[in-house]
XYZ file of C-alpha atoms in Angstrom:
774
model
C -25.600 -52.398 -25.765
C -27.694 -49.505 -26.167
C -30.940 -51.573 -26.481
C -30.065 -53.510 -23.464
C -29.450 -50.146 -21.344
C -32.706 -48.721 -22.488
C -34.463 -52.026 -21.422
C -32.857 -51.896 -18.045
C -34.017 -48.290 -17.579
C -37.552 -49.366 -18.469
C -37.726 -52.164 -16.154
C -36.270 -50.177 -13.332
C -38.759 -47.355 -13.849
C -41.615 -49.814 -13.876
C -40.520 -51.505 -10.471
C -39.754 -48.087 -8.869
C -43.249 -46.606 -9.758
C -45.358 -49.661 -9.032
C -43.547 -51.138 -6.096
C -41.666 -48.569 -4.223
C -42.910 -45.168 -5.324
C -42.370 -43.358 -2.065
C -39.581 -45.382 -0.699
C -37.444 -43.364 1.768
C -33.617 -44.017 2.011
C -32.885 -47.063 4.311
C -31.614 -46.489 7.642
C -28.447 -48.426 8.748
C -29.706 -48.391 12.312
C -32.991 -50.266 11.257
C -30.953 -52.649 9.354
C -28.682 -53.391 12.289
C -31.606 -54.042 14.614
C -33.073 -56.503 12.234
C -29.700 -58.339 11.578
C -29.433 -58.747 15.460
C -32.801 -60.517 15.643
C -32.449 -63.954 16.870
C -35.616 -65.504 15.008
C -36.702 -63.503 11.987
C -40.209 -64.120 10.673
C -41.475 -63.988 7.091
C -41.961 -60.111 7.217
C -38.306 -59.755 8.327
C -37.076 -61.878 5.557
C -39.054 -59.839 3.015
C -37.712 -56.672 4.520
C -34.080 -58.047 4.262
C -34.611 -59.149 0.847
C -35.918 -55.599 -0.226
C -32.896 -53.968 1.648
C -30.452 -56.487 0.056
C -31.729 -55.577 -3.352
C -31.670 -51.794 -2.723
C -28.048 -51.800 -1.677
C -26.856 -53.895 -4.630
C -28.923 -51.864 -7.046
C -27.378 -48.547 -5.961
C -25.252 -46.812 -8.767
C -21.784 -47.818 -8.671
C -19.767 -50.540 -6.922
C -19.299 -49.349 -3.407
C -17.816 -51.768 -0.986
C -20.187 -50.563 1.826
C -23.209 -51.343 -0.344
C -21.937 -54.785 -1.271
C -21.038 -55.475 2.495
C -24.651 -54.468 3.583
C -26.161 -56.706 0.752
C -23.974 -59.740 2.097
C -25.082 -59.040 5.584
C -28.826 -59.297 4.384
C -28.012 -62.517 2.395
C -26.160 -64.183 5.264
C -29.010 -63.434 7.684
C -31.666 -64.676 5.252
C -29.472 -68.044 4.572
C -28.898 -68.862 8.167
C -32.501 -68.328 9.015
C -33.580 -70.351 6.075
C -31.169 -73.344 7.154
C -32.174 -73.175 10.697
C -35.790 -73.197 9.924
C -35.508 -75.621 6.946
C -37.106 -72.836 4.685
C -36.332 -73.335 0.853
C -37.900 -69.902 0.001
C -35.703 -67.888 2.480
C -32.529 -69.824 1.432
C -33.501 -69.049 -2.360
C -33.956 -65.404 -1.658
C -30.535 -65.213 -0.065
C -29.025 -67.136 -3.240
C -30.687 -64.280 -5.444
C -28.831 -61.549 -3.548
C -25.595 -63.534 -3.737
C -26.153 -63.801 -7.399
C -26.627 -60.078 -8.041
C -23.648 -59.540 -5.786
C -21.375 -61.515 -7.852
C -22.668 -60.189 -11.106
C -22.023 -56.624 -9.750
C -18.504 -57.635 -8.901
C -17.962 -59.358 -12.284
C -17.704 -62.741 -10.816
C -19.991 -64.276 -13.403
C -19.455 -68.053 -12.762
C -20.188 -67.838 -9.091
C -23.166 -65.516 -9.752
C -24.633 -67.935 -12.176
C -24.304 -70.866 -9.677
C -26.163 -68.809 -7.113
C -28.758 -67.911 -9.572
C -29.384 -71.695 -10.305
C -29.487 -72.540 -6.651
C -32.092 -69.960 -6.121
C -34.355 -71.269 -9.044
C -34.079 -74.799 -7.520
C -34.993 -73.509 -4.056
C -37.938 -71.478 -5.307
C -39.165 -74.645 -7.423
C -38.994 -76.856 -4.185
C -40.890 -74.159 -2.184
C -43.318 -73.656 -4.903
C -42.893 -69.928 -5.078
C -43.835 -69.217 -8.744
C -43.090 -65.511 -8.642
C -39.657 -65.751 -7.234
C -38.927 -68.698 -9.382
C -39.704 -66.455 -12.354
C -37.411 -63.785 -10.936
C -34.674 -66.250 -10.722
C -35.079 -67.359 -14.319
C -34.772 -63.610 -15.362
C -31.655 -63.314 -13.304
C -30.179 -66.331 -15.011
C -30.808 -64.949 -18.383
C -28.935 -61.803 -17.406
C -25.605 -63.619 -17.447
C -25.922 -64.216 -21.289
C -25.600 -61.317 -23.601
C -27.918 -60.936 -26.552
C -24.634 -60.894 -28.813
C -23.792 -64.437 -27.333
C -24.977 -66.527 -30.284
C -23.954 -69.895 -28.709
C -25.816 -69.435 -25.542
C -28.662 -67.065 -26.761
C -31.292 -69.962 -27.006
C -30.676 -70.804 -23.355
C -31.310 -67.090 -22.184
C -34.531 -67.007 -24.370
C -35.766 -70.419 -22.835
C -35.113 -68.853 -19.097
C -37.328 -65.740 -20.050
C -40.016 -67.737 -21.627
C -40.182 -69.877 -18.440
C -40.357 -66.643 -16.434
C -43.101 -65.258 -18.650
C -45.350 -68.552 -18.200
C -44.694 -68.191 -14.362
C -45.859 -64.664 -14.118
C -48.799 -65.391 -16.391
C -49.944 -68.224 -14.039
C -49.920 -65.958 -10.934
C -51.495 -63.007 -12.819
C -48.561 -60.548 -12.257
C -49.018 -58.664 -15.472
C -46.303 -56.129 -14.644
C -43.481 -58.525 -14.469
C -44.857 -60.495 -17.361
C -44.718 -57.494 -19.428
C -41.269 -56.553 -18.339
C -40.077 -60.028 -19.208
C -41.730 -59.983 -22.570
C -39.938 -56.875 -23.355
C -36.714 -58.387 -22.302
C -37.312 -61.465 -24.203
C -38.157 -59.569 -27.372
C -34.691 -57.798 -27.132
C -33.047 -61.182 -26.828
C -35.166 -62.430 -29.918
C -33.919 -59.483 -31.807
C -30.304 -60.792 -31.439
C -31.243 -64.139 -33.079
C -32.519 -62.266 -35.274
C -36.347 -63.141 -35.347
C -38.083 -59.777 -35.991
C -41.560 -61.066 -36.638
C -41.481 -63.024 -33.301
C -40.007 -59.947 -31.446
C -42.788 -57.804 -32.900
C -45.492 -60.299 -31.581
C -43.924 -60.253 -28.041
C -43.674 -56.588 -28.050
C -47.363 -56.035 -28.778
C -48.241 -58.612 -26.063
C -46.280 -56.482 -23.732
C -47.559 -53.322 -24.946
C -51.375 -54.717 -24.402
C -50.342 -55.919 -20.778
C -48.888 -52.503 -19.894
C -52.100 -50.668 -21.073
C -54.210 -53.259 -19.186
C -52.744 -52.351 -15.822
C -52.665 -48.664 -16.689
C -48.877 -48.299 -17.245
C -48.414 -45.559 -19.917
C -44.517 -45.021 -20.062
C -44.023 -47.294 -22.976
C -40.811 -45.549 -24.476
C -38.720 -48.666 -24.285
C -41.268 -50.965 -25.871
C -41.721 -48.456 -28.674
C -38.124 -48.115 -29.342
C -37.790 -51.855 -29.755
C -40.783 -51.810 -32.025
C -39.173 -49.313 -34.193
C -35.985 -51.360 -34.410
C -37.832 -54.635 -35.274
C -40.051 -53.110 -37.932
C -37.054 -51.191 -39.414
C -35.292 -54.566 -39.721
C -38.312 -55.973 -41.560
C -38.294 -53.024 -44.065
C -41.666 -51.802 -42.714
C -40.277 -48.119 -42.442
C -43.555 -46.422 -41.922
C -44.592 -48.299 -38.935
C -40.980 -48.175 -37.621
C -40.766 -44.437 -37.922
C -44.160 -44.206 -36.199
C -43.078 -46.251 -33.161
C -39.720 -44.568 -33.027
C -41.340 -41.166 -32.735
C -43.672 -42.415 -30.053
C -40.881 -43.744 -28.154
C -39.023 -40.226 -28.057
C -42.409 -38.660 -27.168
C -43.171 -40.982 -24.358
C -39.597 -40.701 -22.996
C -39.556 -36.888 -23.090
C -42.880 -36.580 -21.486
C -41.604 -38.098 -18.269
C -38.622 -35.764 -18.198
C -36.236 -38.519 -18.772
C -32.999 -37.252 -20.168
C -30.844 -40.256 -19.452
C -29.506 -43.096 -21.685
C -32.974 -44.111 -22.833
C -33.531 -40.809 -24.628
C -30.178 -41.236 -26.273
C -30.867 -44.776 -27.462
C -34.281 -43.512 -28.876
C -32.622 -40.636 -30.872
C -30.053 -42.982 -32.254
C -32.730 -45.366 -33.356
C -34.504 -42.447 -34.954
C -31.255 -41.606 -36.943
C -30.918 -45.202 -38.122
C -34.641 -44.862 -39.268
C -34.047 -41.797 -41.218
C -30.744 -43.471 -42.688
C -32.783 -46.336 -43.969
C -35.192 -43.873 -45.493
C -32.342 -42.058 -47.120
C -33.154 -38.680 -45.481
C -29.573 -38.343 -44.290
C -29.799 -34.703 -43.144
C -32.447 -35.741 -40.519
C -30.377 -38.639 -39.434
C -27.309 -36.528 -38.834
C -29.631 -34.153 -36.618
C -30.882 -37.279 -34.800
C -27.594 -38.771 -34.124
C -26.274 -35.379 -32.959
C -28.889 -35.271 -30.413
C -28.190 -38.759 -29.284
C -24.503 -37.988 -29.057
C -24.876 -34.946 -26.958
C -26.952 -36.829 -24.330
C -24.306 -39.620 -24.283
C -21.577 -37.189 -23.878
C -23.206 -35.537 -20.923
C -23.650 -38.935 -19.379
C -20.074 -39.829 -20.305
C -21.269 -42.952 -21.778
C -18.298 -43.792 -24.062
C -19.858 -46.947 -25.447
C -22.874 -45.135 -26.637
C -20.575 -42.361 -27.951
C -18.492 -44.770 -30.093
C -21.663 -46.563 -31.295
C -23.444 -43.108 -32.312
C -20.283 -41.791 -33.943
C -20.134 -44.778 -36.286
C -23.631 -44.178 -37.296
C -23.102 -40.547 -37.717
C -20.087 -41.010 -39.867
C -22.109 -43.342 -42.149
C -24.756 -40.506 -42.806
C -21.903 -38.006 -43.535
C -20.530 -40.612 -46.070
C -23.862 -40.951 -47.725
C -24.018 -37.256 -47.936
C -20.738 -37.301 -49.731
C -19.111 -35.279 -46.941
C -16.089 -37.334 -46.292
C -14.223 -34.752 -44.366
C -17.104 -34.408 -41.761
C -17.096 -38.264 -41.401
C -13.265 -38.203 -40.973
C -13.555 -35.379 -38.401
C -16.106 -37.245 -36.171
C -14.209 -40.593 -36.409
C -10.840 -38.891 -35.579
C -12.472 -37.212 -32.547
C -13.420 -40.869 -31.363
C -10.043 -42.285 -31.969
C -8.441 -39.376 -29.936
C -10.842 -38.728 -27.077
C -12.776 -41.965 -26.488
C -10.963 -44.674 -28.335
C -12.737 -47.995 -28.239
C -11.327 -50.896 -25.857
C -12.949 -53.848 -27.134
C -12.136 -55.896 -30.181
C -15.565 -55.472 -31.730
C -15.738 -51.597 -31.321
C -12.288 -51.225 -32.761
C -13.299 -53.285 -35.890
C -16.305 -51.078 -36.206
C -14.300 -47.914 -36.156
C -11.922 -49.407 -38.782
C -15.007 -50.066 -40.932
C -16.202 -46.561 -40.614
C -12.784 -45.167 -41.396
C -12.696 -47.157 -44.665
C -16.032 -45.731 -45.763
C -14.891 -42.205 -44.690
C -11.571 -42.382 -46.732
C -13.417 -43.893 -49.885
C -15.949 -40.941 -49.633
C -13.144 -38.453 -49.333
C -11.339 -40.038 -52.204
C -8.324 -41.111 -49.980
C -7.914 -44.671 -51.141
C -4.249 -45.018 -50.065
C -5.193 -43.937 -46.525
C -8.060 -46.533 -46.500
C -5.753 -49.362 -47.609
C -3.964 -50.295 -44.302
C -7.472 -50.441 -42.666
C -8.810 -52.659 -45.370
C -5.752 -55.022 -45.046
C -6.693 -55.497 -41.312
C -10.448 -55.894 -41.944
C -9.630 -58.683 -44.585
C -7.387 -60.434 -41.996
C -10.007 -60.215 -39.329
C -12.834 -61.455 -41.654
C -10.868 -64.706 -42.425
C -10.870 -65.557 -38.823
C -14.748 -65.231 -38.340
C -17.325 -67.931 -38.775
C -19.194 -67.742 -42.257
C -22.731 -67.505 -40.293
C -21.430 -64.663 -38.362
C -23.746 -61.829 -39.085
C -21.080 -59.243 -38.049
C -19.150 -60.227 -41.175
C -21.742 -58.089 -43.049
C -20.179 -54.694 -42.223
C -16.456 -55.699 -42.760
C -17.518 -57.166 -46.155
C -19.471 -53.993 -47.165
C -16.424 -51.966 -46.328
C -13.969 -54.125 -48.363
C -16.256 -54.640 -51.362
C -16.593 -50.721 -51.550
C -12.808 -50.270 -51.439
C -12.245 -53.120 -54.074
C -14.891 -51.368 -56.310
C -13.356 -47.980 -55.953
C -9.771 -49.414 -56.706
C -11.065 -51.400 -59.749
C -10.555 -54.640 -58.255
C -13.646 -56.057 -59.659
C -12.973 -59.720 -59.148
C -12.536 -59.216 -55.469
C -15.581 -57.090 -55.372
C -17.674 -59.823 -56.755
C -16.183 -62.293 -54.176
C -17.111 -60.038 -51.381
C -20.754 -59.451 -52.807
C -21.193 -63.262 -52.982
C -20.511 -63.504 -49.202
C -22.547 -60.559 -48.466
C -25.450 -62.192 -50.317
C -25.003 -65.343 -48.277
C -25.419 -63.335 -45.027
C -28.347 -61.190 -46.192
C -30.252 -64.361 -47.445
C -29.597 -66.276 -44.185
C -30.877 -63.419 -42.035
C -33.577 -62.084 -44.390
C -32.132 -58.483 -44.748
C -34.146 -57.233 -47.647
C -32.776 -53.680 -47.816
C -29.169 -54.753 -47.529
C -29.696 -57.599 -50.133
C -31.083 -55.106 -52.714
C -27.950 -52.689 -52.066
C -25.625 -55.716 -52.538
C -27.282 -56.529 -55.909
C -26.676 -52.920 -56.950
C -22.986 -53.144 -56.215
C -22.771 -56.367 -57.853
C -24.232 -55.569 -61.174
C -22.225 -52.422 -61.196
C -18.845 -54.683 -60.825
C -20.112 -56.986 -63.516
C -20.866 -54.085 -65.862
C -17.315 -52.613 -65.177
C -15.387 -55.765 -65.915
C -17.672 -56.447 -69.113
C -19.791 -59.227 -68.126
C -22.903 -57.764 -69.197
C -25.054 -60.987 -68.924
C -24.343 -61.347 -65.305
C -24.663 -57.509 -64.935
C -28.219 -57.797 -66.227
C -29.174 -60.657 -64.153
C -27.961 -58.918 -60.976
C -29.636 -55.668 -62.075
C -32.940 -57.714 -62.442
C -32.354 -59.037 -58.913
C -31.752 -55.644 -57.552
C -35.018 -54.348 -58.985
C -36.834 -57.468 -57.811
C -35.706 -56.995 -54.144
C -36.099 -53.115 -54.425
C -39.657 -53.652 -55.590
C -40.231 -56.422 -53.008
C -39.022 -54.054 -50.309
C -41.379 -51.384 -51.635
C -44.278 -53.929 -51.776
C -43.584 -54.936 -48.141
C -43.634 -51.355 -47.102
C -46.880 -50.576 -48.920
C -48.595 -53.857 -47.647
C -47.588 -52.974 -44.243
C -49.075 -49.415 -44.762
C -52.399 -50.876 -46.322
C -52.881 -53.415 -43.417
C -52.378 -50.588 -40.906
C -54.948 -48.341 -42.687
C -57.383 -51.351 -42.784
C -56.911 -52.269 -39.267
C -57.285 -48.678 -38.265
C -60.507 -48.224 -40.413
C -61.949 -51.535 -38.985
C -61.198 -50.382 -35.484
C -62.807 -47.052 -35.906
C -65.889 -48.553 -37.642
C -66.221 -51.133 -34.715
C -65.773 -48.254 -32.216
C -68.550 -46.144 -33.879
C -71.073 -49.170 -33.927
C -70.293 -49.836 -30.327
C -70.631 -46.121 -29.412
C -74.157 -46.032 -31.112
C -75.177 -49.254 -29.601
C -74.001 -47.862 -26.128
C -75.850 -44.661 -26.582
C -79.086 -46.411 -27.392
C -78.674 -48.753 -24.283
C -78.070 -45.795 -22.169
C -81.183 -43.997 -23.319
C -83.398 -46.956 -22.703
C -81.686 -47.580 -19.377
C -82.263 -43.924 -18.424
C -85.849 -44.185 -18.996
C -86.447 -47.375 -17.100
C -84.491 -45.880 -14.309
C -86.573 -42.880 -14.047
C -89.772 -44.888 -13.671
C -88.226 -46.986 -11.090
C -86.982 -44.004 -9.311
C -90.497 -42.583 -9.012
C -92.038 -45.839 -7.699
C -89.261 -46.083 -5.243
C -89.924 -42.529 -3.962
C -93.601 -43.243 -3.475
C -92.984 -46.356 -1.636
C -90.236 -44.731 0.457
C -92.550 -41.983 1.635
C -95.451 -44.479 2.569
C -92.777 -46.501 4.626
C -91.357 -43.514 6.358
C -94.732 -42.390 7.563
C -95.553 -45.885 8.940
C -92.060 -46.468 10.268
C -92.214 -42.957 12.207
C -95.476 -43.733 13.842
C -94.292 -47.151 14.981
C -90.903 -45.841 16.249
C -92.760 -43.148 18.147
C -94.859 -45.489 20.094
C -91.754 -47.977 20.722
C -89.664 -44.875 22.067
C -92.405 -43.829 24.549
C -92.683 -47.368 25.772
C -89.091 -47.794 26.129
C -88.752 -44.527 27.996
C -91.183 -45.423 30.473
C -89.800 -48.861 30.877
C -86.239 -47.373 31.248
C -87.426 -44.969 33.939
C -88.913 -47.831 36.164
C -85.585 -49.896 35.535
C -83.464 -47.033 36.578
C -85.362 -46.658 39.831
C -84.964 -50.337 40.687
C -81.339 -50.324 39.684
C -80.420 -47.271 41.897
C -82.027 -49.022 45.058
C -79.912 -52.119 44.247
C -76.761 -50.271 43.909
C -77.092 -48.548 46.988
C -77.377 -51.895 48.816
C -74.525 -53.437 46.964
C -72.360 -50.115 47.543
C -72.849 -50.552 51.322
C -71.746 -54.164 51.192
C -68.680 -53.382 49.099
C -67.580 -50.733 51.535
C -67.881 -53.195 54.442
C -65.871 -55.819 52.478
C -63.165 -53.376 51.641
C -62.653 -52.466 55.215
C -62.329 -56.138 56.157
C -59.998 -56.715 53.217
C -57.620 -53.847 54.169
C -57.303 -55.214 57.653
C -56.455 -58.601 56.245
C -53.854 -57.300 53.953
C -52.172 -55.293 56.708
C -52.041 -58.461 58.683
C -50.580 -60.531 55.713
C -47.950 -57.840 55.144
C -46.840 -58.211 58.856
C -46.746 -61.964 58.544
C -44.697 -61.726 55.368
C -42.105 -59.287 56.795
C -41.761 -61.538 59.881
C -41.408 -64.633 57.670
C -38.651 -63.046 55.484
C -36.759 -61.878 58.587
C -36.948 -65.532 59.937
C -35.647 -66.889 56.521
C -32.764 -64.471 56.676
C -31.915 -65.284 60.088
C -31.719 -69.079 59.030
C -29.529 -68.240 56.261
C -27.292 -66.129 58.608
C -27.168 -68.898 61.404
C -26.370 -71.536 58.734
C -23.607 -69.424 57.573
C -22.237 -68.844 61.073
C -22.626 -72.605 61.772
C -20.663 -73.503 58.730
C -17.837 -71.022 59.718
C -17.787 -72.554 63.324
C -17.386 -75.962 61.625
C -14.605 -74.568 59.347
C -12.974 -73.135 62.225
C -13.023 -76.371 64.134
C -11.675 -78.101 61.003
C -8.711 -75.624 60.832
C -8.070 -76.123 64.595
C -8.221 -80.009 64.066
C -5.832 -79.615 61.224
C -3.268 -77.965 63.341
C -3.026 -81.137 65.481
C -2.655 -83.532 62.529
C 0.538 -84.649 60.761
C -1.091 -87.137 58.439
C -1.099 -85.639 54.837
C -4.179 -87.534 53.740
C -6.144 -86.471 56.755
C -4.980 -82.722 56.226
C -6.024 -82.872 52.546
C -9.383 -84.350 53.500
C -10.041 -81.647 56.062
C -8.856 -78.836 53.720
C -11.290 -80.321 50.895
C -14.096 -80.354 53.356
C -13.377 -76.828 54.318
C -13.507 -75.795 50.739
C -16.766 -77.572 50.175
C -18.287 -75.799 53.335
C -17.029 -72.576 52.058
C -18.862 -73.085 48.769
C -22.108 -73.597 50.587
C -21.302 -70.835 53.087
C -20.869 -68.338 50.296
C -24.412 -69.129 49.043
C -26.033 -68.526 52.505
C -23.993 -65.401 52.926
C -25.201 -64.113 49.571
C -28.850 -65.020 50.374
C -28.550 -63.206 53.658
C -27.327 -59.980 52.027
C -29.784 -60.216 49.159
C -33.172 -58.698 48.945
C -34.239 -61.785 47.016
C -33.861 -64.780 49.228
C -34.552 -67.530 46.408
C -32.135 -66.475 43.543
C -28.256 -66.373 43.412
C -26.375 -64.267 40.886
C -24.205 -67.129 39.666
C -21.689 -64.684 38.029
C -20.974 -62.896 41.361
C -20.788 -66.146 43.332
C -18.400 -67.968 40.941
C -16.031 -64.828 41.081
C -16.074 -64.877 44.856
C -15.477 -68.567 44.966
C -12.450 -68.366 42.641
C -11.048 -65.620 44.821
C -11.445 -67.886 47.812
C -9.756 -70.738 46.129
C -6.770 -68.636 44.976
C -6.318 -67.511 48.588
C -6.454 -71.108 49.688
C -3.679 -72.492 47.560
C -0.073 -71.489 47.185
C 1.051 -71.030 43.777
C -2.549 -70.479 42.373
C -1.496 -66.948 41.245
C 0.326 -68.415 38.397
C -2.985 -69.880 36.877
C -5.254 -67.586 34.837
C -8.925 -68.071 35.017
C -11.099 -67.442 31.801
C -14.633 -67.045 33.056
C -17.510 -66.991 30.440
C -20.575 -66.760 32.623
C -23.983 -66.045 31.249
C -25.931 -63.262 33.265
C -28.311 -65.713 34.882
C -29.688 -66.132 38.399
C -30.231 -69.797 39.799
C -32.408 -71.084 42.327
C -30.622 -72.174 45.556
C -31.400 -75.850 44.835
C -29.250 -75.717 41.685
C -26.679 -73.139 43.051
C -25.529 -75.313 45.920
C -24.700 -78.277 43.595
C -23.227 -76.084 40.963
C -20.886 -74.370 43.586
C -19.757 -77.798 44.989
C -19.042 -79.050 41.632
C -17.033 -75.977 40.775
C -15.121 -76.463 44.097
C -14.286 -79.986 43.224
C -13.294 -79.514 39.694
C -11.120 -76.249 40.430
C -9.499 -77.700 43.478
C -8.401 -80.692 41.484
C -7.140 -78.698 38.567
C -5.040 -76.305 40.829
C -3.683 -79.246 42.671
C -2.825 -81.842 39.962
C -3.209 -80.042 36.467
C -0.094 -77.763 36.113
C 3.444 -78.020 36.577
C 3.909 -74.438 35.592
C 1.550 -71.592 34.373
C -1.708 -72.612 33.120
C -5.420 -71.611 32.282
C -8.686 -72.778 33.614
C -11.780 -72.041 31.601
C -15.096 -71.824 33.423
C -18.098 -71.400 31.304
C -21.844 -71.347 31.957
C -24.008 -70.780 28.943
C -27.461 -71.422 27.589
C -27.297 -74.299 25.022
C -30.987 -74.330 24.604
C -34.211 -72.527 25.551
C -34.219 -74.250 29.101
C -30.854 -75.941 29.032
C -27.650 -74.738 30.861
C -24.198 -76.208 30.153
C -21.227 -75.920 32.708
C -17.742 -76.488 31.299
C -14.594 -76.540 33.508
C -11.649 -77.020 31.281
C -7.838 -76.713 31.880
C -4.800 -77.013 29.587
C -2.817 -79.091 31.990
C -1.457 -82.533 31.643
C -4.735 -84.204 32.032
C -5.332 -87.778 33.403
C -2.760 -90.537 32.557
C -4.485 -93.235 30.624
C -3.959 -95.868 33.548
C -5.207 -93.380 36.041
C -8.630 -92.685 34.389
C -10.248 -95.535 36.168
C -8.833 -94.681 39.598
C -9.936 -91.164 38.960
C -13.530 -92.188 38.367
C -13.583 -93.829 41.819
C -12.367 -90.743 43.822
C -14.497 -89.086 46.263
C -14.540 -85.925 44.480
C -15.800 -87.467 41.240
C -18.462 -89.407 43.069
C -19.486 -86.268 44.649
C -19.828 -84.456 41.359
C -21.705 -87.462 39.848
C -24.202 -87.178 42.807
C -24.470 -83.547 42.483
C -25.213 -83.776 38.834
C -27.971 -86.434 39.478
C -29.388 -84.052 42.147
C -29.599 -81.378 39.214
C -31.215 -83.926 36.913
C -28.385 -83.447 34.638
C -25.550 -85.322 33.047
C -21.762 -85.263 33.810
C -19.067 -85.832 31.055
C -15.175 -85.901 31.692
C -12.691 -85.855 28.903
C -8.882 -85.925 28.991
C -7.090 -84.991 25.961
C -5.262 -81.769 25.999
C -6.068 -81.223 29.606
C -9.378 -82.249 31.545
C -12.873 -81.068 30.292
C -15.612 -81.577 32.785
C -19.060 -80.871 31.125
C -22.316 -80.730 33.123
C -25.669 -80.389 31.216
C -28.654 -79.577 33.159
C -32.125 -78.032 32.866
C -32.572 -74.538 34.058
C -35.035 -74.343 36.848
C -37.594 -71.512 36.928
C -37.579 -69.700 40.382
C -40.070 -70.884 42.901
C -41.753 -68.532 45.404
C -39.198 -67.123 47.937
C -40.724 -68.815 50.930
C -40.594 -72.355 49.398
C -37.127 -71.737 47.857
C -35.649 -70.817 51.188
C -36.829 -74.204 52.874
C -35.560 -76.211 49.851
C -32.259 -74.557 50.012
C -31.474 -75.584 53.513
C -32.622 -79.201 52.912
C -30.259 -79.175 49.682
C -27.314 -77.911 51.580
C -27.569 -80.375 54.399
C -28.304 -83.195 52.007
C -25.142 -82.609 50.245
C -23.240 -82.193 53.539
C -24.464 -85.727 54.730
């Protein structure tokens, strides 16, 4: 856990320093503007992805941050689907994955990470595909033995992709992460190789904060028994971390690693000092997991110092103030308590812990490396209580684990316990054999350490020798180069002086000639300009007179067009009055209905001419205002219309007169029909005019009335009103659709016509109006 936290700190520092060093806090207002953008481009998606990661990577799990990340991801996903862009959809899935991982919903997060990887693969975006592989690997802990190989495969794929595109920073970060997982296998030699590759890449790009890499190298070398190299890297890790002023979890982890190093070297006083420093930092950060882990290590050092009282004190502190929550930490605490009670010669107090450890060990897989700590504690207890047969049984199991995982130092200590148990029970032949094995592994461990030191010294000597040879060679080359450069410089200086003199003389002659020529050209140009200026002044006077005349003509034409609209409106009002008068003398119901419907149609046209007469713009009708006035007129014209609610959803659009007239008549026919026939009681009529495309408008008139009877649909289609609506739809170059399910829905789709010049539109308006009337 501590190694993983250190690694995350390292990667975060790399990204923050190399990508967003001067990043200012994100502004919610800027994000809102971007989220409202209808068609985001590539740069917008990149910004959304950056902001989405920023919010989800903030400390803590705040609902506001998660909501902001979800908004960014939703916007990217919708834009990617609309524009069929796999890369944008993949980036959205990456944000979703991190959101669910942050919330602890690992199954859903893993699914989104896999979707992101497939999207990036289809889009051939290697860098983002590598990021997706890394994200997938984060769903597997390095303690998850069953799925560890899958995580390692994902990280290896990411390394290959980063290497392919030459992104050395991400390649080095992922190599470091991969090494941490390989340590969990454990395969320390491969981990060392990976970490040195990462170190070389970091140095190649000038990145010097390598504390995390050095800490992992210290752990790996310590596990192979090369304590000299391990100590060197562990001290370098602490130096690097402290040099950048980092006092967070990474420094605590480094000091804990240093304590384990001193423990392996059996300098237990120094290990206690290092562990205490690590604990102090973890305590300030309130990192209980690290505090528990460090406490166990500190107790082991006190035990090796024969100070069982101090070991019990720190363990009791953990048990009281920050007790472990998980199963594994609880077991580790019990292991430490057993060792502490044995060191304090309190075997009866240790017995209950031993019984629980024995029961726990029997449930574990024989290949589980975590059995080592349990078996070490129980074997020590059995030896101290003179249960030598059980001690030997535990030693056999410990030997199985140390051989399987190449734990040289631990194997040597196990054989020491083994030969002492054999000797105590009187089996001297077995005791001698195990003593010889103890000496063999101790000597082997010493040999490994010495060989490592010799190899390091040899490499250092060869490197220094090579550097000296290169330095001498470079100095010789520099001297020869300097002499050659001096000679060339003298020759260049002489040639330059000669060329400057020649060039100066030639330039002087050219300047004199150009000056004289320029003077002559200026005289000629001034004469021509005077003639042209006189012509321009004369033309300006003529143009001003023409413009004044045009303005007068335009004003007269506008007045005439307004007068035409006014007279058309008045004529329509006269016709409507005549129809009203005629209706007073009629008794036939059909004739009265026909006159009333004609009057409504004329009023729909009259309203348009009235609006044009009142408007400054004689070409366009504000359809929203027009529809509201038409509704008010129809409500006043029918008794009982007040029980009907009108739901109007009209886009802010202005229509040309040639389109406004047919729309008004269609609305008149549809609404009149709904008021008359749709409702037996209260009801609602929806009127919607919205853009459904860039240049496409859709008009919907819907009611929640009783609709058409099945056998009445054919008759309705032949009615005058419907034929009129069909004719008007064709005049709009549109389509008419009528549905009758839960009420009647009339839909007219037509193309939005860009406004024409006012003079032409006024003429077309009149022809359209009278064309419909005829």
